[in-house]
GROMACS .gro file of C-alpha atoms in nm:
model
  231
    1MET     CA    1  -1.473  -0.654   2.277
    2PHE     CA    2  -1.153  -0.444   2.295
    3GLU     CA    3  -0.934  -0.756   2.279
    4VAL     CA    4  -1.127  -0.888   1.978
    5LEU     CA    5  -1.089  -0.554   1.801
    6MET     CA    6  -0.716  -0.548   1.866
    7SER     CA    7  -0.684  -0.904   1.737
    8GLU     CA    8  -0.865  -0.806   1.417
    9GLN     CA    9  -0.637  -0.506   1.375
   10ALA     CA   10  -0.327  -0.719   1.427
   11PHE     CA   11  -0.452  -0.971   1.170
   12ILE     CA   12  -0.517  -0.701   0.908
   13LEU     CA   13  -0.183  -0.533   0.971
   14SER     CA   14  -0.001  -0.866   0.952
   15ALA     CA   15  -0.173  -0.950   0.623
   16ALA     CA   16  -0.083  -0.609   0.480
   17LEU     CA   17   0.277  -0.649   0.596
   18SER     CA   18   0.295  -0.991   0.430
   19HIS     CA   19   0.156  -0.842   0.108
   20ARG     CA   20   0.427  -0.576   0.097
   21LEU     CA   21   0.704  -0.820   0.188
   22SER     CA   22   0.593  -1.049  -0.094
   23GLY     CA   23   0.620  -0.758  -0.335
   24LEU     CA   24   0.974  -0.690  -0.217
   25LYS     CA   25   1.071  -1.055  -0.242
   26ALA     CA   26   0.956  -1.057  -0.604
   27LYS     CA   27   1.197  -0.769  -0.665
   28GLY     CA   28   1.486  -0.960  -0.508
   29CYS     CA   29   1.482  -0.768  -0.181
   30THR     CA   30   1.478  -0.884   0.180
   31VAL     CA   31   1.367  -0.682   0.482
   32ARG     CA   32   1.506  -0.717   0.830
   33VAL     CA   33   1.412  -0.566   1.165
   34THR     CA   34   1.712  -0.519   1.389
   35HIS     CA   35   1.813  -0.373   1.725
   36ASP     CA   36   2.183  -0.378   1.636
   37TYR     CA   37   2.198   0.000   1.626
   38GLN     CA   38   2.575   0.028   1.585
   39SER     CA   39   2.588  -0.218   1.296
   40VAL     CA   40   2.320  -0.027   1.106
   41ALA     CA   41   2.512   0.298   1.150
   42GLU     CA   42   2.828   0.136   1.014
   43LYS     CA   43   2.653  -0.020   0.715
   44LEU     CA   44   2.479   0.306   0.628
   45LEU     CA   45   2.815   0.479   0.630
   46GLU     CA   46   2.946   0.217   0.386
   47ILE     CA   47   2.665   0.279   0.136
   48GLY     CA   48   2.679   0.657   0.140
   49LYS     CA   49   2.493   0.797   0.442
   50PRO     CA   50   2.768   0.976   0.634
   51TYR     CA   51   2.578   1.058   0.952
   52LEU     CA   52   2.290   0.972   1.181
   53THR     CA   53   2.092   1.249   1.346
   54PRO     CA   54   2.125   1.280   1.724
   55THR     CA   55   1.774   1.139   1.770
   56LEU     CA   56   1.876   0.799   1.632
   57SER     CA   57   2.251   0.792   1.677
   58PRO     CA   58   2.369   0.501   1.898
   59GLU     CA   59   2.655   0.726   2.010
   60LYS     CA   60   2.411   0.968   2.173
   61ASN     CA   61   2.137   0.739   2.305
   62ASP     CA   62   2.084   0.431   2.517
   63PHE     CA   63   1.807   0.263   2.319
   64THR     CA   64   1.598  -0.027   2.446
   65PHE     CA   65   1.443  -0.306   2.240
   66GLU     CA   66   1.100  -0.184   2.350
   67GLY     CA   67   1.159   0.171   2.234
   68CYS     CA   68   1.351   0.166   1.906
   69PHE     CA   69   1.434  -0.053   1.608
   70TRP     CA   70   1.567  -0.024   1.255
   71VAL     CA   71   1.411  -0.165   0.941
   72THR     CA   72   1.665  -0.238   0.668
   73ILE     CA   73   1.629  -0.359   0.312
   74SER     CA   74   1.891  -0.546   0.114
   75GLY     CA   75   1.935  -0.681  -0.237
   76SER     CA   76   2.215  -0.890  -0.386
   77GLY     CA   77   2.382  -0.901  -0.046
   78LYS     CA   78   2.400  -0.522  -0.012
   79MET     CA   79   2.201  -0.287   0.209
   80LEU     CA   80   1.984  -0.065  -0.009
   81GLY     CA   81   1.798   0.141   0.249
   82ALA     CA   82   1.696   0.182   0.609
   83ALA     CA   83   1.456   0.360   0.842
   84GLY     CA   84   1.501   0.425   1.212
   85VAL     CA   85   1.179   0.386   1.412
   86LYS     CA   86   1.140   0.522   1.766
   87LEU     CA   87   0.849   0.528   2.010
   88GLU     CA   88   0.796   0.860   2.188
   89ARG     CA   89   0.563   0.846   2.487
   90LEU     CA   90   0.484   1.212   2.546
   91GLY     CA   91   0.199   1.180   2.793
   92ARG     CA   92   0.063   1.529   2.854
   93GLU     CA   93   0.363   1.712   2.707
   94ARG     CA   94   0.282   1.905   2.392
   95VAL     CA   95   0.458   1.784   2.081
   96SER     CA   96   0.573   2.137   2.001
   97ASP     CA   97   0.739   2.167   2.343
   98TYR     CA   98   0.899   1.825   2.301
   99TRP     CA   99   1.046   1.911   1.961
  100LYS     CA  100   1.184   2.241   2.088
  101ARG     CA  101   1.333   2.076   2.395
  102ILE     CA  102   1.506   1.783   2.225
  103HIS     CA  103   1.640   1.988   1.936
  104GLN     CA  104   1.775   2.254   2.171
  105ARG     CA  105   1.974   1.981   2.345
  106GLN     CA  106   2.080   1.808   2.023
  107TYR     CA  107   2.171   2.125   1.832
  108PRO     CA  108   2.244   2.397   2.090
  109GLY     CA  109   2.237   2.744   1.939
  110ALA     CA  110   2.492   3.015   2.000
  111ASN     CA  111   2.422   3.286   2.258
  112ASP     CA  112   2.118   3.102   2.393
  113VAL     CA  113   1.929   3.143   2.065
  114ALA     CA  114   1.636   2.902   2.038
  115THR     CA  115   1.729   2.623   1.797
  116ILE     CA  116   1.372   2.590   1.670
  117LYS     CA  117   1.241   2.934   1.580
  118GLU     CA  118   0.884   2.831   1.511
  119VAL     CA  119   0.651   2.531   1.530
  120SER     CA  120   0.328   2.533   1.330
  121SER     CA  121   0.015   2.598   1.532
  122LEU     CA  122  -0.136   2.287   1.369
  123VAL     CA  123   0.110   2.044   1.528
  124ASP     CA  124  -0.035   2.010   1.877
  125GLY     CA  125  -0.385   1.955   1.743
  126ARG     CA  126  -0.270   1.675   1.512
  127LEU     CA  127  -0.013   1.482   1.718
  128SER     CA  128  -0.027   1.386   2.086
  129GLY     CA  129   0.033   1.110   2.339
  130ASP     CA  130   0.215   0.804   2.207
  131VAL     CA  131   0.373   0.888   1.872
  132VAL     CA  132   0.616   0.691   1.655
  133TYR     CA  133   0.897   0.876   1.481
  134PHE     CA  134   1.055   0.763   1.153
  135GLY     CA  135   1.396   0.916   1.098
  136ASP     CA  136   1.730   0.890   0.920
  137LEU     CA  137   1.548   0.757   0.617
  138PHE     CA  138   1.784   0.640   0.345
  139PHE     CA  139   1.675   0.508   0.007
  140SER     CA  140   1.963   0.431  -0.228
  141PRO     CA  141   1.940   0.501  -0.602
  142GLU     CA  142   1.931   0.123  -0.656
  143LEU     CA  143   1.625   0.093  -0.432
  144ARG     CA  144   1.447   0.371  -0.617
  145LYS     CA  145   1.528   0.208  -0.953
  146LEU     CA  146   1.358  -0.108  -0.829
  147ASN     CA  147   1.044   0.094  -0.748
  148ALA     CA  148   1.065  -0.062  -0.404
  149VAL     CA  149   1.050   0.244  -0.178
  150GLU     CA  150   0.672   0.229  -0.128
  151ASP     CA  151   0.671  -0.143  -0.046
  152PHE     CA  152   0.955  -0.087   0.200
  153GLY     CA  153   0.798   0.221   0.357
  154ARG     CA  154   0.460   0.057   0.406
  155ALA     CA  155   0.620  -0.259   0.546
  156ALA     CA  156   0.807  -0.048   0.802
  157LEU     CA  157   0.488   0.138   0.891
  158TYR     CA  158   0.283  -0.179   0.936
  159HIS     CA  159   0.550  -0.339   1.152
  160ALA     CA  160   0.560  -0.027   1.370
  161ALA     CA  161   0.180  -0.032   1.403
  162ILE     CA  162   0.185  -0.399   1.505
  163THR     CA  163   0.461  -0.331   1.758
  164TRP     CA  164   0.311  -0.017   1.916
  165ARG     CA  165  -0.052   0.095   1.939
  166ALA     CA  166   0.045   0.457   1.888
  167ASN     CA  167  -0.178   0.756   1.824
  168GLN     CA  168   0.021   0.880   1.526
  169PHE     CA  169   0.324   0.794   1.313
  170TYR     CA  170   0.533   1.077   1.169
  171ALA     CA  171   0.850   1.190   0.995
  172PHE     CA  172   1.014   1.521   0.911
  173LEU     CA  173   1.068   1.572   0.539
  174LYS     CA  174   1.252   1.841   0.347
  175ASP     CA  175   1.094   1.998   0.040
  176ARG     CA  176   1.291   1.783  -0.204
  177ASP     CA  177   1.174   1.465  -0.029
  178LEU     CA  178   0.814   1.584  -0.038
  179ARG     CA  179   0.847   1.635  -0.412
  180ARG     CA  180   0.979   1.280  -0.445
  181GLY     CA  181   0.662   1.155  -0.279
  182PHE     CA  182   0.837   0.999   0.019
  183GLY     CA  183   0.551   1.090   0.255
  184PHE     CA  184   0.301   0.892   0.049
  185GLN     CA  185   0.545   0.606  -0.001
  186LEU     CA  186   0.595   0.580   0.374
  187GLY     CA  187   0.219   0.572   0.427
  188LEU     CA  188   0.222   0.909   0.604
  189MET     CA  189  -0.082   1.051   0.434
  190SER     CA  190  -0.122   1.395   0.594
  191CYS     CA  191   0.122   1.684   0.585
  192ILE     CA  192   0.186   1.997   0.792
  193PRO     CA  193   0.404   2.230   0.581
  194ARG     CA  194   0.673   2.419   0.769
  195ALA     CA  195   0.595   2.218   1.079
  196GLN     CA  196   0.918   2.337   1.235
  197VAL     CA  197   1.144   2.623   1.129
  198TRP     CA  198   1.508   2.631   1.237
  199SER     CA  199   1.698   2.937   1.354
  200ALA     CA  200   2.010   3.039   1.163
  201PRO     CA  201   2.263   2.894   1.133
  202VAL     CA  202   2.067   2.585   1.032
  203PRO     CA  203   2.238   2.256   1.128
  204GLU     CA  204   2.408   2.104   0.824
  205THR     CA  205   2.191   1.791   0.817
  206ARG     CA  206   1.858   1.973   0.854
  207GLY     CA  207   1.645   2.187   0.624
  208ASP     CA  208   1.576   2.550   0.716
  209HIS     CA  209   1.219   2.433   0.749
  210GLU     CA  210   1.072   2.083   0.751
  211ALA     CA  211   0.728   1.942   0.690
  212CYS     CA  212   0.575   1.688   0.925
  213CYS     CA  213   0.412   1.400   0.738
  214TYR     CA  214   0.197   1.179   0.957
  215SER     CA  215  -0.079   0.920   0.976
  216SER     CA  216  -0.311   0.835   1.261
  217MET     CA  217  -0.365   0.475   1.363
  218ASP     CA  218  -0.700   0.487   1.180
  219ASP     CA  219  -0.519   0.605   0.866
  220VAL     CA  220  -0.273   0.315   0.894
  221MET     CA  221  -0.556   0.067   0.936
  222ASN     CA  222  -0.729   0.207   0.628
  223LEU     CA  223  -0.410   0.163   0.425
  224ALA     CA  224  -0.375  -0.193   0.554
  225GLU     CA  225  -0.734  -0.273   0.459
  226LEU     CA  226  -0.674  -0.137   0.109
  227ASP     CA  227  -0.359  -0.347   0.077
  228THR     CA  228  -0.541  -0.663   0.181
  229GLY     CA  229  -0.853  -0.595  -0.026
  230ILE     CA  230  -1.077  -0.565   0.281
  231ALA     CA  231  -1.178  -0.202   0.227
   0.00000   0.00000   0.00000
């Protein structure tokens, strides 16, 4: 029964992915999944993203094909956007402890000050176990003009859900990105405001506080069913 259920899920997710890719093709865009981490970093630099965060930088990690990939979107021969996608198998470790630990290493504070000052009490009740992180999101002005961000975001989400049977999928978003609706466009339908608050001085590439937008696997399946007309 479990295998049948998983096959049905994979079929629905694949159909939803195909639906979104067709929408992008009609807008003159192509989507690619790649494990060429260094090439993505170089191309993003060329189109205006001057950095990758330590979590997804190929200079600071030894990624494996099974644990990380990038989804890129191009039009007229030019990269228009990208999303880094990384599986985090946390087991019994609390998400709040994991965030504090990795960010302390990535952005060490002066005088032993904790890099993350506060994590919302809601986090550990909402995210646990196998989670998939979306980071270093970049949507060029050209991509936004094409109204293609939602198709791209949902395609990336569905591919991640097909690849990994995770408990939740999440991203950190600054206030300005929340106002742009990026959480919804990525298919991350729930939001924890001020999920993590940074100690001063805040790293240049981070917000002083960031929301965590996320979807459970059930949420993703519901979106896929809506996209395919099954729901």
